[in-house]
Amino acid sequence: MNRTVLVAVHTGRGAAVESARLVINRLVDAGITVRVLDNECGEIGCGDAEAVPADSGAAKGAEVMIVLGGDGSLLRAAEMARPAGTPLLGVNLGHVGFLAEAEVADLAAAVDSVVAGRYDVEERMTVDVLARQNGRILADTWALNEATVEKQERMLEVVAEIDGRPLSRWGCDGVICATPTGSTAYAFSAGGPVVWPEVEALLMVPISAHALFAKPLVVSPRSTLAVEILPDTPGGVLWCDGRRRFELPSGTRVEVRRSAEPVRLARLHGVESTGAPFTDRLVAKFELPVQGWRGRARP
């Protein structure tokens, strides 16, 4: 059976280029067909790899997509992997790297796990995002981490809605609608809660709201979140995963709901990765103090 792996890399990092060459050579030596993106091939040197266009067809038929970089690289790769249903395996070369499964020091072991098929696949919730003004569709997109309605110059005046019912009016810098995966990204910086990835929920987090009731909300995954920019107030902008940007005139309504199409992540067996368990990842990434912990009493 012919196996194919797609390799993507943050070519702006020298370490990533060297790591990509190691990954490609190790996979090819194991008899696995390797694809690389054509806009990255020149910097990493394709060697025995096949260059493919960097579009939604790149991951089609690939067993897994190995991504070398930070969370931004993973989010970019998700745009290619999600339509194909291809699992992403991130190797962290950035700073925090919550989406990554392995650190660069574990790279060889991570590739060996892929070669041996020692990994599971975990599905992460995504959201569909629709922005409309007077019946005109301004954006029809999706996000893995969050969809954010933000001000451009002046404070936004918005009304937040949950399941078709108005919740509150806020003068604010913006409103974040996030998934559990996104709870450790922008929503975390705005004061939202950390939600474990296996929890099914949606988050709404106001940003610097001038209101007595402006707390982060955790709602049902079946809920529909909406943010309406009030007429006769400044417009804003919609960001999805910090990558896709759409202008929002005043009077725009943005709806966010759970998508039927998840992003799939590969989780390795037997590698000291950042992926499992999530509690350990929090402790490592935020350098949380756990000295004095004794754990459960042994019988």
XYZ file of C-alpha atoms in Angstrom:
299
model
C 0.000 0.000 0.000
C 1.439 3.364 -1.065
C 1.612 5.840 1.810
C 1.844 9.585 1.321
C 2.750 12.307 3.811
C 2.545 16.056 3.164
C 5.230 18.195 4.822
C 4.763 21.940 5.381
C 7.275 24.259 6.997
C 7.639 27.828 8.243
C 10.479 28.667 5.873
C 11.215 31.914 7.706
C 12.880 29.875 10.443
C 16.288 28.393 9.636
C 15.753 25.572 12.101
C 12.506 24.688 10.364
C 14.227 24.260 7.005
C 16.837 21.903 8.461
C 14.115 19.991 10.310
C 12.078 19.660 7.124
C 15.013 18.078 5.321
C 15.430 15.592 8.165
C 11.725 14.704 8.022
C 11.708 14.295 4.247
C 14.808 12.097 4.196
C 13.559 9.912 7.042
C 10.174 9.383 5.405
C 11.630 8.685 1.968
C 14.086 6.177 3.458
C 11.065 4.394 4.967
C 9.479 4.084 1.529
C 6.842 6.763 2.069
C 5.939 9.201 -0.703
C 6.522 12.778 0.455
C 4.807 15.895 -0.831
C 5.986 19.441 -0.180
C 4.314 22.728 -1.074
C 5.662 24.247 -4.260
C 6.102 27.682 -2.671
C 8.390 26.132 -0.027
C 10.289 23.712 -2.233
C 12.933 26.216 -3.313
C 14.078 26.947 0.224
C 14.049 23.443 1.652
C 15.136 21.614 -1.491
C 12.634 19.038 -2.646
C 15.104 16.200 -3.111
C 13.014 13.057 -3.609
C 9.797 14.825 -2.589
C 6.982 15.800 -4.935
C 6.104 19.499 -5.148
C 2.359 20.237 -5.119
C 0.398 23.529 -5.303
C -0.303 25.111 -1.925
C -4.074 24.857 -2.160
C -6.936 22.769 -0.792
C -5.913 19.823 -2.975
C -2.431 19.529 -1.486
C -3.488 17.230 1.367
C -5.935 15.102 -0.607
C -5.054 11.430 -0.197
C -2.267 12.134 2.304
C -2.166 9.965 5.420
C -0.982 12.845 7.579
C 0.329 16.400 7.182
C 3.448 17.184 9.212
C 3.770 20.893 9.976
C 6.998 22.432 11.269
C 6.484 25.837 12.870
C 4.279 27.473 15.478
C 0.527 27.634 15.967
C 0.264 30.106 13.082
C 1.746 27.499 10.760
C -0.767 24.930 12.037
C -3.667 27.284 11.391
C -2.431 27.899 7.856
C -2.044 24.167 7.291
C -5.539 23.513 8.622
C -6.958 25.369 5.639
C -5.477 22.656 3.403
C -5.956 19.638 5.664
C -9.551 20.222 6.794
C -11.286 19.763 3.398
C -9.314 16.548 2.813
C -9.917 15.170 6.323
C -6.140 14.758 6.676
C -4.778 14.734 10.253
C -2.261 17.441 11.198
C 0.874 16.651 13.154
C 2.535 19.809 14.435
C 6.158 20.055 15.511
C 6.599 23.202 17.575
C 9.312 25.611 16.495
C 7.540 28.651 17.914
C 6.964 29.907 21.445
C 3.814 28.489 23.045
C 2.657 25.961 20.457
C -0.559 24.672 22.005
C -1.648 22.973 18.790
C 1.662 21.204 18.204
C 2.092 17.566 19.145
C 5.881 17.418 19.501
C 8.831 19.673 20.199
C 11.742 19.855 17.777
C 13.893 17.765 20.146
C 11.426 14.897 19.633
C 11.363 15.249 15.848
C 13.078 11.986 14.909
C 10.930 9.988 17.322
C 7.793 11.707 16.013
C 8.633 10.796 12.409
C 9.374 7.204 13.460
C 5.945 7.053 15.117
C 4.320 8.163 11.870
C 6.296 5.573 9.901
C 5.194 2.850 12.336
C 1.595 4.097 12.405
C 1.782 4.715 16.160
C -0.684 7.556 16.412
C -4.341 8.207 17.040
C -6.533 10.853 15.443
C -8.401 13.427 17.517
C -11.132 15.650 16.121
C -11.267 19.324 17.106
C -14.424 21.375 16.816
C -14.522 24.184 14.274
C -17.123 26.905 13.740
C -18.943 28.188 10.684
C -19.025 31.977 10.464
C -21.542 34.010 8.477
C -21.621 37.821 8.251
C -24.578 39.609 6.638
C -25.767 43.172 6.201
C -29.337 43.749 5.012
C -29.442 40.274 3.491
C -26.105 40.685 1.680
C -23.496 38.083 2.604
C -20.187 39.711 3.490
C -18.376 36.597 4.712
C -19.082 32.868 4.706
C -16.092 31.167 6.298
C -14.910 29.065 9.263
C -12.431 29.021 12.143
C -10.609 26.515 14.317
C -9.659 28.876 17.154
C -11.984 31.849 17.008
C -14.006 34.351 15.035
C -13.534 37.888 16.357
C -15.569 41.001 15.666
C -13.178 43.893 16.377
C -13.117 47.657 16.217
C -11.065 49.388 13.556
C -10.589 52.877 14.978
C -13.298 53.686 17.513
C -15.105 51.550 20.089
C -17.798 49.244 18.725
C -21.420 49.325 19.853
C -22.781 45.803 19.622
C -25.611 43.612 20.864
C -24.685 40.029 21.728
C -27.191 37.258 21.112
C -27.410 33.613 22.190
C -29.828 31.233 20.437
C -31.930 33.987 18.945
C -32.345 35.951 22.179
C -30.584 39.255 22.973
C -28.101 38.994 25.845
C -26.548 42.426 26.343
C -25.414 45.601 24.622
C -21.732 46.424 24.899
C -19.525 49.308 23.986
C -16.297 47.375 23.497
C -13.135 46.745 21.536
C -14.625 43.531 20.180
C -16.216 40.153 20.864
C -14.495 36.770 20.535
C -16.482 33.651 19.631
C -14.150 30.724 20.303
C -13.924 26.948 20.359
C -12.338 24.966 23.209
C -9.189 24.771 21.065
C -9.214 28.560 20.835
C -9.674 29.003 24.581
C -5.875 29.133 25.005
C -5.424 31.643 22.167
C -6.972 35.108 21.790
C -9.842 34.309 24.171
C -7.318 33.500 26.903
C -5.570 36.840 26.415
C -8.940 38.597 26.738
C -9.657 36.936 30.097
C -11.623 33.906 28.942
C -11.507 30.506 30.670
C -9.265 27.605 29.688
C -11.486 24.843 28.311
C -10.136 21.318 27.914
C -10.191 20.249 24.228
C -12.530 17.296 24.800
C -15.204 19.565 26.309
C -17.891 20.359 23.750
C -18.798 24.023 24.141
C -18.628 27.452 22.538
C -17.220 30.583 24.177
C -18.181 34.229 23.895
C -15.639 36.655 25.361
C -16.107 40.443 25.207
C -12.959 42.531 24.812
C -12.646 45.564 27.099
C -16.401 46.032 27.351
C -17.817 49.090 29.123
C -20.640 47.308 30.953
C -21.453 45.854 34.359
C -22.240 42.471 32.799
C -19.428 41.608 30.433
C -18.197 38.222 31.621
C -16.865 35.393 29.456
C -19.618 32.922 28.614
C -19.458 29.162 28.015
C -22.508 27.865 26.168
C -23.821 24.685 24.562
C -22.068 23.447 21.414
C -25.524 23.422 19.816
C -25.976 27.147 20.415
C -25.755 29.888 17.817
C -23.789 32.976 18.837
C -24.454 36.296 17.142
C -22.940 39.763 17.328
C -24.769 42.705 15.760
C -22.942 45.963 15.093
C -25.539 48.631 15.753
C -26.534 50.988 12.921
C -25.198 54.540 13.042
C -22.064 53.344 14.871
C -18.557 52.757 13.491
C -18.050 49.556 11.528
C -15.589 46.867 12.460
C -13.644 43.954 11.094
C -14.049 40.180 11.309
C -10.941 38.072 11.875
C -11.031 34.277 11.666
C -8.047 32.572 13.309
C -6.125 35.813 12.815
C -5.725 34.882 9.149
C -8.879 35.769 7.214
C -10.110 39.372 7.414
C -13.444 40.859 6.358
C -14.730 44.437 6.591
C -17.924 44.816 8.643
C -19.971 47.967 7.989
C -22.312 49.238 10.692
C -25.501 47.187 10.807
C -23.664 43.906 10.112
C -24.735 40.718 11.885
C -22.170 37.945 12.478
C -23.416 34.441 13.332
C -21.170 31.689 14.686
C -22.220 28.058 15.106
C -20.559 24.663 15.347
C -19.387 23.294 12.010
C -20.026 19.752 10.845
C -16.440 19.616 9.511
C -13.758 19.275 12.222
C -9.999 19.660 12.043
C -8.223 16.368 12.751
C -5.022 16.211 14.801
C -2.611 13.280 15.020
C -1.679 12.237 18.562
C 1.472 10.155 18.911
C 2.146 7.070 20.988
C 5.283 6.793 23.090
C 6.720 10.256 22.436
C 7.326 12.884 25.098
C 5.097 15.270 23.223
C 3.246 18.400 24.143
C 0.014 16.707 23.213
C -0.904 14.542 26.199
C -2.239 15.038 28.710
C -3.622 18.555 28.366
C -2.953 19.394 32.023
C 0.755 18.704 31.519
C 0.744 20.946 28.481
C -0.711 23.820 30.498
C 1.923 23.360 33.200
C 4.761 23.240 30.669
C 3.635 26.096 28.431
C 2.807 28.527 31.245
C 5.530 27.273 33.597
C 2.933 26.780 36.326
C 4.260 26.065 39.859
C 3.470 22.489 40.896
C 6.214 21.968 43.467
C 4.926 20.082 46.502
C 2.392 18.026 44.544
C 2.236 14.494 45.928
C -0.513 12.937 43.808
C -2.855 10.211 44.854
C -1.968 8.078 47.823
C -0.617 4.704 46.763
C -2.442 1.689 48.257
